[in-house]
Amino acid sequence: MWKKRISALVLLVLAYGVAHFAYINKESYRLGLDLSGGTHLVFNADTSNLAPSEIDDAMTSLANVVEKRVNLFGVSEPIVQVETGGVIGQTDHRLIVELPGVTDVKQAVDLIGRTPVLDFRLVKPGADKLTDAEKAKATYDDIFVQTGLTGRYLSHANLEFDQTTYAPRIAITFNDEGAKLFGDITKANIGKPLAIFLDGEPISTPVIQTEITSGNAVINGTFTVDEARSLVRDLNLGALPVPISLASTQTVGATLGKGALDASVFAGIIAFIAVGIFLIFWYRISGIVATIALAIYVALNLALFKLIPVTLTAAGIAGFVLTLGMAVDANILIFERMKEELRRGLDLPAAIKEGFHRAWLSIRDSNLSSIITAVILYYFASTPVIKGFALVFGLGVVVSMFTAITASRTLLIAVGAKGNSKFARFFFSSGISHN
Amino acid sequence: MFIVKYRKFFYALSVLLIAGSVAALWLWGLKPGIDFKGGSIIEVEYASSTRPVISAVQPSLDKLDLGEYSIRETGAEGFIIRTKELAPEAHDAVIGVLKVNGANLTEKRFDSVGPILGEEALQKSWMSIALVLLAIVLFITFAFRGVSRPVKSWKYGVIAIIALAHDIIIPAGVFALLGHIAGIEVDTLFVTALLVVLGFSIHDTIVVFDRVRENLKHNHEGKQKKSFDVIVGESINQTFVRSVNTSLTTLIAIFVLYLAGAEATRHFSLALLVGIAAGTYSSIFLGSPLLVTVYAWQEGKKA
C-alpha cells in the first residue's frame, strides 16, 4: 500500500513540476497572429518559366531574399516559408510571410513585393521580320524568349555614370554561375540584341558585341539619378528570382488579438471548473481523482505547447477546451465500468482493477478514431488555423489517454479504498443511485 | 430495452430532423464564407460614439470598385464590410472612406482571400471529409471483424455511416437556416467542426457497439441464448450513462467556449454543440437500435 502511495506522491510532485514549468515564462508560449496581432500574407509564385528541377532552388532563394527584406524592416520574429498547394492536378508554389505586430498591409506588401524582377531575354528568331502592324499587336512573349538568366544570378549592382553623357547607369556583376551563363549566351548570340527586362518591361536592349566572360554587364536606361540609386539598392537587396503576386492577406489588430486570447483563456478556465464540478458531483471520490487527472492533463499539454513549440491560435485553444471535455471520457468509461463491477458484487480494489481492464478496449478504439480525424485534418489543412487546431486536438487525445488511465489509476489505487462498507461504496459509486 | 422497443419513435424524430435539415439545405443552401469563395472582410471600430451612419459612407463606397459589397454594424462602434478580393491599395481606399470627417477608427482585422486559394480550401475540405469517412468505415470494419454473427461486421460500418450522416446533416441544416435568417457563413472552421463531430460521434457509436460485441461473446460463451434485441438493449442501457456523461462534459466545455470564448471561434463552437448533441442522440437512439432492425430484416428474409 505504501509503495502505491509513494508512487502517487511522486506523480503529484512531478505534475506540480510540470505545472510550474507551464506557468512560468508565459511569454514563451508561441502565439499565432490572430492572438498576438499582425499580418499573414500568402504570395503565389509564378514558376511557369522555370524547369521543374529548378523550382525548389528558386523558391528557397525567393524565401531567402524576402527574409532579408523583412528583416531590414525590423519586424520581430517574422516567419517566411515556402509551401506548395493548389487544386488537384496542378501544383502552386507559395510563399507564406508572417509579420507579427505589422498591421499596415500596404506597407508590408510594398516591403516585400517591391523588389525588382530582373531578367535577360533574346529576340525570337524571325521576330525582326514582323511588320509594324504585327509589332504593335505583339506581346513581349511574342518577340522575346527568356534565357534563364535572371536576377537570381546577380552578385551585386553598382551605380555608375556614363563617361561622356554623365547619365546614370547600373553596373551589374553576376555570380560564378551567372557569369558562365552570361558567357554562354553572349558567345552564342554575337550580333544579336539582348533585352534587359525589369519587372516585365524591357528597359534596355543592347546588341551583343562580343562574348563576355567576366560576368559584368551594364544597364543603360533613361533613369534619373534617384531612380537608378533605388534600383541599385533594390537589386543588391536581392532581385526576386521568381515573380510573386499576393493571393491572400489576413491582418488582425493587436487589441482584437489580445481580446481573443483573454477570452480563450478565460473560457478554458471556466470549462475546466465546470467539468470538474460535474465530475465531483457525479462521481464523488473518483470524480476528485478524475479532476486531478484532468489538471495533470492541462499541465502536461501546456508544457508540451511550450516545448514543441505549438503555435497557439484561437482555434487551437478552442480545440484544447474541446479536449478538456473529451479527456474525461476515458475516466467516465472506467468509472461506469467500476460501478457495474461493484454491482456484480466485487469488492472495491477488484472493481477498480476490472474497471480499468475492461474499459481499455473501448478507450483504445474510440480514441483511435479521434486520432485518425486529427491526422487527416492536419495533412489536409488549408489554413494555418486548421493546422493549429488539428495539432492541439491530436496532441490532446494522446495525452488524455495517458492521464486518464495511468494518472487516475495510480491516484485511485493510492486512495486505498478497501472493503465493502456502505461508506466506501457510497463514495465510489456515482450519480443518484444507492448502491 | 425501452429504447429498442420504441425505436420507431426515435427513428421518426431523426427522420424529421434530417428532413428539416435537408429542406433547409435545399431551399437556402450554405452561405460560403470568403475562405471558400474568395473576397475580403474589413472590420473597424470607431472611438466612442463617433461611428458615422451607414448612409454617410455608402455613397463614397459605391464609387470604389468593391464588387457586390455589404456593410453592416457590429457591436456598438464597429462596421464589418464584405467585398470582393481587395488589393492593399483598394483596402486603403476603403479605410479612407470610413474615416469620414476625420473620424478616429482602428482596424480590427482585414482578411482577403484570392479565388484560387478559396477553391483549393473547398477541395481540401471535401477531400478531408471523404478521407475521414473512408478511414472510419475501414476502422470499424477492422475493429469489429471478429463479430460476424448474427450481424456481419460491415453492417456495423454501414450503420455507423448512417449515424454519421445524421450527425453532420443536422448541423449543416442548422447553419443553412442560420445563414438564411442571420447571414451566418460557413468557413473552413465549420468543416473542421463537422470533422470533429464525425470523430466524436464514431467514438460514441464505437463504445456502444463495443459493448454489444462483448455481450454477444458472453452470451455465446455462457450459452445464455438471449435474443439479439435483448443483448443490444442491455448494451445500450449499460453504456447509456457513460454516453450521456461524456457528451455532457464535452458539451459543457463547448458551451462555455461558445459563451465566453473568442469571437473567432463562436460559430465553430455552435457547430460543435449542435453536431455533438446530434451525435450523442444518434449513437444511443439510432445506431444500436438500427442493429436490431437490420437483424430483424435478415431474419425476415430467412423466414
XYZ file of C-alpha atoms in Angstrom:
738
model
C 0.000 0.000 0.000
C 2.734 2.440 0.988
C 4.535 1.716 -2.206
C 1.445 2.741 -4.105
C 1.017 5.866 -2.061
C 4.607 6.851 -2.709
C 4.200 6.409 -6.438
C 1.089 8.593 -6.288
C 3.050 11.189 -4.373
C 5.856 11.087 -6.918
C 3.253 11.529 -9.646
C 1.793 14.582 -7.925
C 5.215 16.128 -7.342
C 6.127 15.553 -10.994
C 2.813 17.033 -12.062
C 3.478 20.048 -9.907
C 6.857 20.465 -11.564
C 5.274 20.262 -14.997
C 2.594 22.763 -13.992
C 5.240 25.107 -12.671
C 7.153 24.846 -15.906
C 3.952 25.581 -17.837
C 3.144 28.542 -15.640
C 6.441 30.433 -15.543
C 7.630 32.476 -18.510
C 4.236 32.871 -20.060
C 5.817 34.947 -22.827
C 7.465 31.858 -24.192
C 4.185 30.421 -25.498
C 4.146 30.953 -29.199
C 1.017 32.819 -30.180
C -0.497 32.844 -33.629
C -1.091 36.140 -35.352
C -4.802 36.029 -34.589
C -3.916 36.287 -30.906
C -0.841 38.480 -30.988
C -1.880 40.787 -33.817
C -0.055 41.014 -37.108
C -0.248 40.195 -40.757
C -0.247 36.887 -42.550
C 0.442 37.082 -46.264
C 0.281 34.397 -48.904
C 2.021 35.045 -52.199
C 1.634 32.948 -55.284
C 4.927 32.392 -57.035
C 4.808 32.292 -60.812
C 7.087 29.389 -61.613
C 5.753 28.835 -65.123
C 9.055 29.922 -66.643
C 11.151 27.550 -64.626
C 12.070 23.982 -65.330
C 10.551 21.708 -62.680
C 14.002 20.797 -61.426
C 14.822 24.439 -60.784
C 11.698 25.308 -58.836
C 12.832 24.173 -55.412
C 16.061 26.109 -55.662
C 14.305 29.190 -56.931
C 11.740 29.041 -54.128
C 14.439 28.681 -51.499
C 16.300 31.665 -52.823
C 13.000 33.566 -53.054
C 12.402 32.884 -49.377
C 15.937 33.997 -48.537
C 15.545 37.229 -50.433
C 12.201 38.036 -48.873
C 13.520 37.194 -45.453
C 16.362 39.653 -45.959
C 13.887 42.360 -46.867
C 11.598 41.619 -43.971
C 14.479 41.661 -41.526
C 15.532 45.024 -42.853
C 12.317 46.475 -41.515
C 12.947 45.309 -38.007
C 9.920 43.078 -37.575
C 10.423 40.809 -34.588
C 10.334 37.093 -35.274
C 8.956 37.117 -38.783
C 8.255 33.811 -40.484
C 8.980 33.303 -44.157
C 8.351 29.885 -45.578
C 7.748 28.110 -48.824
C 4.685 25.988 -49.277
C 3.137 24.020 -52.077
C -0.561 23.910 -52.655
C -3.011 24.089 -55.467
C -6.102 22.353 -56.646
C -5.921 18.785 -57.860
C -3.826 18.365 -60.976
C -1.575 21.329 -60.517
C 0.974 22.438 -58.011
C 1.164 26.020 -56.905
C 4.244 27.266 -55.183
C 3.619 29.774 -52.456
C 5.446 31.951 -50.083
C 3.965 32.452 -46.638
C 5.046 35.543 -44.750
C 4.009 36.227 -41.177
C 4.732 39.605 -39.687
C 3.843 39.878 -36.007
C 2.896 43.369 -34.973
C 2.579 44.712 -38.512
C -0.972 45.768 -39.290
C -0.351 48.077 -42.197
C -0.889 45.635 -45.038
C 0.057 48.005 -47.792
C 3.349 48.829 -46.169
C 4.005 45.147 -45.609
C 3.221 44.189 -49.175
C 5.298 47.030 -50.545
C 8.144 45.990 -48.364
C 8.110 42.509 -49.781
C 6.789 42.931 -53.260
C 8.611 45.965 -54.486
C 11.724 44.075 -55.373
C 12.683 44.369 -58.977
C 12.420 41.262 -61.085
C 15.374 41.330 -63.409
C 15.821 39.041 -66.371
C 17.554 38.878 -69.700
C 15.837 37.901 -72.924
C 16.864 37.243 -76.500
C 14.861 38.233 -79.526
C 12.931 35.330 -81.006
C 14.151 34.113 -84.385
C 12.006 35.724 -87.017
C 10.692 38.408 -84.721
C 12.630 41.085 -86.610
C 10.710 40.198 -89.763
C 7.412 41.246 -88.214
C 5.563 44.070 -89.906
C 4.905 47.214 -87.952
C 1.235 46.311 -87.568
C 2.175 42.927 -86.199
C 4.706 44.502 -83.904
C 2.055 46.786 -82.481
C -0.104 43.808 -81.601
C 2.649 41.518 -80.390
C 3.211 40.950 -76.707
C 6.683 40.720 -75.240
C 6.340 36.984 -75.201
C 5.816 37.035 -78.977
C 9.064 38.829 -79.541
C 11.377 37.756 -76.788
C 12.480 34.424 -75.443
C 13.772 34.019 -71.939
C 17.337 32.949 -71.437
C 17.073 31.692 -67.893
C 19.488 34.387 -66.786
C 17.722 36.322 -64.058
C 18.377 38.459 -61.036
C 18.905 35.246 -59.143
C 22.428 35.078 -60.529
C 23.261 38.587 -59.502
C 26.209 39.087 -57.239
C 25.906 42.832 -56.838
C 24.965 46.054 -58.590
C 26.631 49.493 -58.596
C 25.628 52.946 -59.653
C 27.859 54.368 -62.391
C 27.838 57.389 -64.623
C 28.430 57.302 -68.318
C 31.856 58.789 -69.081
C 30.605 61.035 -71.824
C 26.942 61.770 -71.181
C 27.100 61.603 -67.387
C 23.816 59.707 -67.481
C 23.420 57.331 -64.564
C 23.673 53.662 -65.390
C 23.789 50.447 -63.471
C 26.707 48.093 -63.492
C 25.884 44.547 -62.507
C 28.132 41.678 -61.650
C 26.917 38.094 -61.870
C 27.988 35.353 -59.536
C 30.086 32.492 -60.957
C 27.117 30.544 -62.192
C 25.582 33.659 -63.690
C 28.866 34.675 -65.293
C 29.107 31.316 -67.012
C 25.517 31.529 -68.211
C 26.074 35.072 -69.396
C 29.234 33.982 -71.190
C 27.403 31.150 -72.953
C 24.566 33.410 -74.029
C 26.802 36.161 -75.331
C 29.074 33.683 -77.130
C 26.193 32.066 -78.961
C 24.436 35.273 -79.885
C 27.071 37.749 -81.019
C 25.496 40.499 -83.079
C 22.035 39.922 -81.671
C 20.203 42.134 -79.211
C 19.892 41.032 -75.594
C 16.980 42.713 -73.856
C 17.184 43.531 -70.186
C 13.776 43.281 -68.561
C 12.909 44.894 -65.284
C 9.575 43.895 -63.730
C 8.468 42.510 -67.053
C 9.281 45.644 -69.084
C 12.296 45.982 -71.367
C 14.453 48.837 -70.143
C 17.398 48.451 -72.440
C 18.231 46.325 -75.461
C 21.948 46.417 -76.151
C 23.417 44.427 -79.013
C 25.915 41.786 -78.006
C 29.309 42.834 -79.384
C 31.450 40.052 -78.087
C 31.494 37.134 -75.702
C 31.568 38.414 -72.132
C 33.167 36.030 -69.664
C 33.894 38.491 -66.906
C 30.335 38.384 -65.613
C 29.919 42.116 -65.840
C 27.158 43.952 -67.636
C 25.874 47.476 -67.778
C 22.256 48.574 -67.890
C 21.744 51.857 -69.657
C 18.317 53.283 -69.301
C 16.577 56.568 -69.023
C 16.939 56.707 -65.274
C 17.035 59.705 -63.071
C 19.814 59.536 -60.527
C 17.317 58.788 -57.757
C 15.659 56.020 -59.732
C 18.989 54.466 -60.518
C 20.078 54.699 -56.915
C 16.975 52.996 -55.509
C 17.154 50.388 -58.256
C 20.729 49.586 -57.274
C 19.691 49.310 -53.654
C 16.784 47.031 -54.521
C 18.903 44.885 -56.790
C 21.503 44.498 -54.095
C 18.857 43.527 -51.592
C 18.104 40.756 -53.973
C 16.049 40.721 -57.056
C 13.220 38.269 -56.688
C 14.170 35.121 -58.565
C 10.501 34.369 -59.157
C 7.717 36.892 -59.709
C 5.130 36.785 -56.940
C 1.607 38.040 -56.547
C -0.472 38.468 -53.431
C -3.023 35.676 -53.001
C -4.355 36.288 -49.535
C -3.880 38.577 -46.590
C -5.036 38.338 -43.049
C -4.493 41.143 -40.615
C -5.548 41.155 -37.012
C -5.263 44.262 -34.888
C -3.394 43.914 -31.617
C -6.450 44.752 -29.483
C -8.646 42.159 -31.186
C -5.874 39.604 -30.762
C -5.443 40.359 -27.071
C -9.198 40.193 -26.565
C -9.381 36.844 -28.320
C -6.518 35.491 -26.223
C -8.077 36.623 -22.944
C -11.478 35.257 -23.907
C -9.998 31.910 -24.956
C -8.001 31.507 -21.761
C -10.982 32.558 -19.655
C -13.219 30.056 -21.445
C -10.626 27.360 -20.804
C -10.521 28.067 -17.071
C -14.298 28.160 -16.728
C -14.667 24.983 -18.776
C -12.173 23.224 -16.517
C -14.022 24.307 -13.390
C -17.414 23.351 -14.824
C -16.242 19.908 -15.916
C -14.549 19.417 -12.528
C -17.725 20.320 -10.626
C -19.725 17.938 -12.739
C -17.246 15.096 -12.176
C -17.069 15.598 -8.425
C -20.816 15.918 -8.138
C -21.441 12.761 -10.101
C -18.518 10.526 -9.233
C -17.568 11.749 -5.757
C -14.118 10.406 -4.741
C -13.492 9.063 -8.223
C -14.576 12.435 -9.527
C -11.953 14.180 -7.417
C -9.365 11.790 -8.777
C -10.560 12.428 -12.323
C -10.402 16.173 -11.759
C -6.825 15.901 -10.514
C -6.028 13.760 -13.543
C -7.609 16.456 -15.702
C -5.449 19.098 -14.021
C -2.390 16.970 -14.789
C -3.673 16.723 -18.345
C -3.834 20.510 -18.605
C -0.353 20.977 -17.150
C 1.165 18.342 -19.418
C -0.435 19.800 -22.514
C 0.606 23.341 -21.712
C 4.150 22.155 -21.099
C 4.124 20.399 -24.484
C 2.782 23.538 -26.187
C 5.783 25.349 -24.819
C 8.342 22.647 -25.562
C 7.386 21.655 -29.106
C 6.545 24.670 -29.504
C 2.968 24.750 -30.760
C 1.739 28.000 -32.278
C -1.459 28.714 -30.394
C -4.375 30.241 -32.253
C -7.943 30.921 -31.167
C -8.975 27.731 -32.938
C -6.141 25.830 -31.287
C -7.221 26.910 -27.827
C -10.808 26.044 -28.768
C -9.539 22.595 -29.694
C -7.840 22.337 -26.336
C -11.009 23.350 -24.475
C -12.879 20.746 -26.517
C -10.422 18.064 -25.430
C -10.963 19.105 -21.786
C -14.472 17.770 -22.187
C -13.380 14.711 -24.123
C -10.376 13.825 -21.976
C -12.548 12.763 -19.091
C -14.334 10.285 -21.333
C -11.812 7.587 -20.517
C -12.367 8.246 -16.826
C -16.102 8.110 -17.232
C -15.845 4.823 -19.101
C -13.684 3.404 -16.346
C -15.874 4.650 -13.510
C -19.051 3.389 -15.082
C -17.408 0.051 -15.525
C -16.258 0.089 -11.899
C -19.770 0.776 -10.793
C -21.040 -2.228 -12.709
C -18.384 -4.442 -11.231
C -19.356 -3.215 -7.765
C -22.930 -4.045 -8.553
C -21.895 -7.532 -9.577
C -20.582 -7.942 -6.044
C -16.846 -7.412 -6.445
C -15.106 -5.563 -3.650
C -13.600 -2.164 -4.353
C -9.973 -2.998 -5.252
C -11.164 -5.741 -7.566
C -13.779 -3.461 -9.083
C -11.188 -0.775 -9.732
C -8.913 -3.292 -11.373
C -11.678 -4.737 -13.529
C -12.969 -1.303 -14.393
C -9.649 -0.200 -15.838
C -9.051 -3.507 -17.523
C -12.384 -3.758 -19.275
C -12.712 -0.153 -20.284
C -9.384 -0.241 -22.099
C -10.669 -1.700 -25.393
C -13.363 0.945 -25.690
C -10.911 3.690 -24.814
C -8.409 2.492 -27.365
C -10.909 2.098 -30.203
C -12.731 5.319 -29.600
C -9.613 7.453 -29.228
C -8.129 5.958 -32.366
C -10.989 7.421 -34.357
C -10.252 10.876 -32.970
C -6.569 10.479 -33.741
C -7.381 9.477 -37.325
C -9.532 12.601 -37.676
C -6.771 14.791 -36.274
C -4.130 13.353 -38.609
C -6.281 13.801 -41.713
C -7.205 17.320 -40.652
C -3.555 18.145 -40.138
C -2.445 16.944 -43.554
C -5.325 18.470 -45.456
C -5.437 21.719 -43.556
C -5.974 24.569 -45.991
C -5.147 27.261 -43.464
C -2.736 27.524 -40.549
C -5.810 27.906 -38.335
C -6.979 24.386 -39.138
C -3.485 23.001 -38.844
C -3.130 24.532 -35.395
C -6.443 23.097 -34.336
C -5.589 19.621 -35.604
C -2.236 19.601 -33.827
C -3.678 20.649 -30.470
C -6.623 18.289 -30.833
C -4.478 15.284 -31.733
C -1.955 16.022 -29.024
C -4.786 16.354 -26.517
C -6.261 12.982 -27.377
C -2.910 11.238 -26.986
C -2.060 12.954 -23.704
C -5.543 12.290 -22.353
C -5.122 8.571 -22.863
C -2.096 8.726 -20.637
C -3.522 10.916 -17.890
C -6.960 9.354 -17.758
C -5.554 5.882 -17.476
C -2.137 5.970 -15.844
C -2.535 9.017 -13.647
C -6.024 8.258 -12.424
C -5.251 4.613 -11.772
C -2.227 5.491 -9.667
C -4.232 8.032 -7.696
C -7.321 5.893 -7.294
C -5.359 2.939 -6.004
C -3.461 5.196 -3.620
C -6.694 6.413 -2.063
C -6.672 2.879 -0.809
C -10.283 2.082 -0.506
C -10.834 -1.338 0.862
C -13.624 -3.497 1.927
C -17.214 -3.346 1.216
C -18.626 -0.933 3.728
C -21.604 1.176 2.845
C -19.473 4.242 3.340
C -16.816 3.205 0.851
C -19.421 2.125 -1.627
C -21.224 5.405 -1.382
C -18.115 7.406 -2.107
C -17.091 5.263 -5.014
C -20.432 4.877 -6.630
C -21.967 7.607 -8.602
C -24.898 9.693 -9.567
C -28.087 9.421 -7.680
C -28.041 5.668 -7.319
C -27.782 3.991 -3.948
C -25.601 1.050 -4.462
C -34.988 -2.188 -23.641
C -37.063 0.922 -23.690
C -35.009 2.417 -26.498
C -35.004 -0.695 -28.632
C -38.701 -1.216 -28.068
C -39.716 2.281 -29.065
C -37.060 2.599 -31.721
C -39.562 3.576 -34.367
C -40.405 6.688 -32.408
C -36.729 7.639 -32.178
C -36.203 6.909 -35.861
C -39.113 9.193 -36.635
C -37.583 12.033 -34.664
C -34.288 11.637 -36.528
C -36.039 11.423 -39.879
C -37.934 14.590 -39.036
C -34.760 16.462 -38.099
C -32.944 15.217 -41.175
C -35.872 16.120 -43.425
C -35.923 19.611 -41.937
C -32.168 19.965 -42.413
C -32.229 18.685 -45.977
C -35.079 21.078 -46.724
C -33.093 23.991 -45.284
C -30.049 22.957 -47.283
C -32.095 22.570 -50.429
C -34.007 25.833 -50.000
C -31.242 28.137 -48.837
C -28.011 26.166 -49.006
C -24.950 27.044 -47.011
C -23.518 30.519 -47.423
C -19.854 30.082 -48.262
C -17.511 32.450 -46.446
C -14.516 34.127 -48.042
C -12.404 31.099 -47.120
C -14.168 29.294 -49.932
C -15.318 31.814 -52.452
C -12.610 34.452 -52.071
C -13.224 38.039 -51.067
C -12.346 40.453 -48.320
C -13.641 41.311 -44.886
C -12.728 44.545 -43.156
C -13.696 45.111 -39.556
C -13.193 48.519 -37.996
C -14.055 50.087 -34.688
C -14.568 53.777 -34.061
C -13.598 55.713 -30.973
C -16.560 56.116 -28.607
C -19.734 57.305 -30.334
C -18.081 58.581 -33.487
C -19.356 55.884 -35.802
C -20.960 57.504 -38.824
C -24.310 56.275 -40.047
C -24.067 53.796 -42.893
C -25.754 56.150 -45.314
C -22.950 58.656 -44.744
C -20.260 56.348 -46.059
C -22.227 54.309 -48.570
C -22.186 56.793 -51.486
C -18.395 57.017 -51.298
C -18.069 53.245 -51.022
C -20.314 52.849 -54.062
C -17.777 54.798 -56.086
C -14.989 52.357 -55.243
C -14.631 49.162 -57.207
C -15.668 46.744 -54.471
C -17.848 44.312 -56.387
C -21.045 43.354 -54.626
C -20.249 44.591 -51.178
C -22.111 44.745 -47.892
C -21.616 46.938 -44.865
C -23.216 46.276 -41.538
C -22.844 47.488 -37.997
C -21.157 45.284 -35.445
C -21.066 45.900 -31.721
C -21.644 49.428 -30.539
C -18.949 51.161 -32.571
C -17.949 48.884 -35.406
C -18.561 48.079 -39.040
C -17.988 44.889 -40.955
C -17.559 45.331 -44.680
C -17.530 42.434 -47.091
C -16.276 42.977 -50.594
C -14.660 41.159 -53.446
C -10.986 40.390 -53.018
C -9.154 43.667 -52.426
C -5.578 44.630 -53.186
C -3.830 46.585 -50.421
C -4.411 49.863 -52.306
C -8.167 49.275 -52.593
C -8.220 48.350 -48.932
C -6.582 51.659 -48.060
C -9.195 53.449 -50.141
C -11.984 51.818 -48.145
C -10.359 52.807 -44.867
C -10.006 56.328 -46.235
C -13.740 56.477 -46.931
C -14.575 55.133 -43.490
C -12.576 57.909 -41.894
C -15.201 60.454 -42.936
C -14.776 63.811 -41.277
C -11.587 62.633 -39.682
C -13.307 60.027 -37.545
C -10.940 58.116 -35.330
C -11.007 54.426 -36.114
C -8.890 51.370 -35.556
C -8.891 48.496 -37.955
C -9.513 45.288 -36.070
C -8.985 42.897 -38.908
C -8.608 42.651 -42.626
C -8.941 39.288 -44.345
C -8.571 38.859 -48.035
C -8.603 35.540 -49.857
C -7.985 35.078 -53.549
C -10.354 32.850 -55.529
C -7.700 30.209 -56.179
C -7.000 29.710 -52.507
C -10.737 29.539 -51.922
C -11.191 26.813 -54.479
C -8.296 24.926 -53.006
C -9.738 25.188 -49.499
C -13.032 23.824 -50.773
C -11.349 20.914 -52.479
C -9.258 20.106 -49.446
C -12.355 20.229 -47.275
C -14.173 17.698 -49.430
C -11.098 15.538 -49.548
C -10.670 15.511 -45.808
C -14.340 14.710 -45.262
C -14.137 11.837 -47.743
C -10.931 10.530 -46.193
C -12.236 10.703 -42.646
C -15.363 8.793 -43.688
C -13.310 6.197 -45.523
C -10.906 5.793 -42.628
C -13.797 5.374 -40.220
C -15.502 2.661 -42.284
C -12.233 0.773 -42.638
C -11.531 1.191 -38.975
C -14.937 -0.062 -37.858
C -14.854 -2.982 -40.248
C -11.455 -3.860 -38.856
C -12.317 -3.283 -35.203
C -15.428 -5.414 -35.467
C -14.022 -8.064 -37.774
C -14.419 -10.649 -35.040
C -18.138 -10.138 -34.800
C -19.883 -11.721 -37.693
C -22.773 -13.417 -36.032
C -25.572 -12.677 -36.145
C -24.892 -9.381 -37.888
C -21.864 -9.075 -40.163
C -19.177 -6.582 -39.232
C -19.522 -4.492 -42.390
C -23.117 -3.845 -41.425
C -21.883 -2.217 -38.238
C -19.816 0.001 -40.515
C -22.771 0.901 -42.708
C -24.914 1.691 -39.676
C -22.141 3.830 -38.237
C -22.054 5.749 -41.528
C -25.814 6.306 -41.404
C -25.415 7.663 -37.895
C -22.552 9.869 -39.086
C -24.566 11.250 -41.974
C -27.275 12.100 -39.469
C -24.739 13.898 -37.287
C -23.387 16.143 -39.994
C -26.589 16.779 -41.915
C -28.248 18.249 -38.844
C -25.608 20.910 -38.045
C -25.363 21.665 -41.772
C -29.120 22.207 -41.823
C -28.944 24.418 -38.751
C -26.261 26.526 -40.445
C -28.295 26.748 -43.637
C -31.136 28.105 -41.520
C -28.808 30.483 -39.657
C -27.315 31.581 -42.960
C -30.781 32.418 -44.177
C -32.014 34.289 -41.115
C -28.788 35.727 -39.695
C -26.412 35.723 -42.648
C -24.006 33.339 -40.927
C -21.415 31.996 -43.348
C -19.608 28.694 -43.276
C -15.827 28.674 -43.377
C -13.020 26.166 -43.080
C -13.536 26.094 -39.311
C -17.103 24.925 -39.892
C -15.786 21.990 -41.910
C -13.317 21.315 -39.118
C -16.190 21.268 -36.643
C -18.022 18.733 -38.818
C -14.945 16.523 -38.928
C -14.568 16.695 -35.169
C -18.238 15.767 -34.866
C -17.558 12.784 -37.128
C -14.701 11.702 -34.892
C -16.680 12.243 -31.726
C -19.806 10.553 -32.944
C -17.983 7.484 -34.147
C -16.216 7.404 -30.821
C -19.630 7.258 -29.138
C -21.046 4.705 -31.511
C -17.981 2.512 -31.080
C -18.401 2.431 -27.319
C -21.941 1.122 -27.679
C -21.020 -1.336 -30.442
C -18.082 -2.462 -28.385
C -20.440 -3.363 -25.597
C -22.685 -5.238 -27.976
C -19.648 -7.166 -29.136
C -18.664 -8.024 -25.587
C -22.148 -9.062 -24.586
C -22.532 -11.199 -27.679
C -19.369 -13.022 -26.714
C -20.605 -13.532 -23.155
C -23.865 -14.770 -24.453
C -22.181 -17.218 -26.785
C -19.715 -18.491 -24.213
C -22.227 -18.611 -21.426
C -24.777 -20.309 -23.713
C -27.383 -17.925 -22.379
C -29.335 -17.839 -25.639
C -30.575 -14.325 -25.172
C -32.130 -12.856 -28.270
C -30.205 -10.294 -30.267
C -32.516 -7.400 -29.492
C -32.275 -8.116 -25.774
C -28.487 -8.051 -25.969
C -28.488 -4.778 -27.878
C -31.000 -3.295 -25.446
C -28.862 -4.310 -22.493
C -25.759 -2.907 -24.128
C -27.450 0.426 -24.657
C -28.572 0.511 -21.054
C -25.101 -0.326 -19.793
C -23.452 2.406 -21.814
C -26.232 4.947 -21.546
C -24.913 6.859 -18.535
C -21.430 6.883 -19.957
C -22.586 8.196 -23.350
C -24.659 10.911 -21.774
C -21.960 11.904 -19.290
C -19.168 12.093 -21.833
C -21.339 14.158 -24.087
C -22.312 16.308 -21.140
C -18.736 17.113 -20.142
C -17.876 17.821 -23.770
C -20.988 19.915 -24.255
C -20.235 21.811 -21.027
C -16.758 22.654 -22.309
C -18.046 23.748 -25.723
C -20.932 25.687 -24.272
C -18.516 27.671 -22.107
C -16.409 28.235 -25.203
C -19.471 29.422 -27.072
C -20.454 31.868 -24.351
C -17.076 33.110 -23.189
C -14.579 32.181 -25.885
C -13.088 34.275 -28.650
C -15.410 35.773 -31.226
C -13.432 33.991 -33.926
C -14.477 30.575 -32.650
C -18.106 31.341 -31.782
C -19.678 29.775 -34.868
C -17.219 26.940 -34.614
C -18.389 26.108 -31.112
C -22.014 26.433 -32.173
C -21.477 23.902 -34.959
C -19.777 21.593 -32.463
C -22.608 21.988 -29.953
C -25.271 21.022 -32.472
C -23.176 18.255 -34.003
C -22.169 16.630 -30.754
C -25.709 16.756 -29.413
C -26.876 15.089 -32.627
C -24.004 12.613 -32.359
C -24.938 11.574 -28.865
C -28.538 11.131 -29.898
C -27.610 9.047 -32.897
C -25.307 6.683 -31.067
C -27.901 5.944 -28.422
C -31.191 6.220 -30.241
C -30.243 5.476 -33.819
C -27.084 3.393 -34.212
C -27.721 0.475 -31.922
C -31.476 0.197 -32.494
C -30.639 0.050 -36.204
C -28.599 -3.066 -35.466
C -31.769 -4.649 -34.199
C -33.691 -3.515 -37.243
C -31.054 -4.896 -39.581
C -31.153 -8.149 -37.672
C -34.934 -8.263 -37.957
C -34.709 -7.749 -41.730
C -32.170 -10.531 -42.012
C -34.339 -12.909 -40.077
C -37.410 -11.857 -42.015
C -35.667 -12.740 -45.258
C -34.678 -16.114 -43.971
C -38.157 -16.950 -42.836
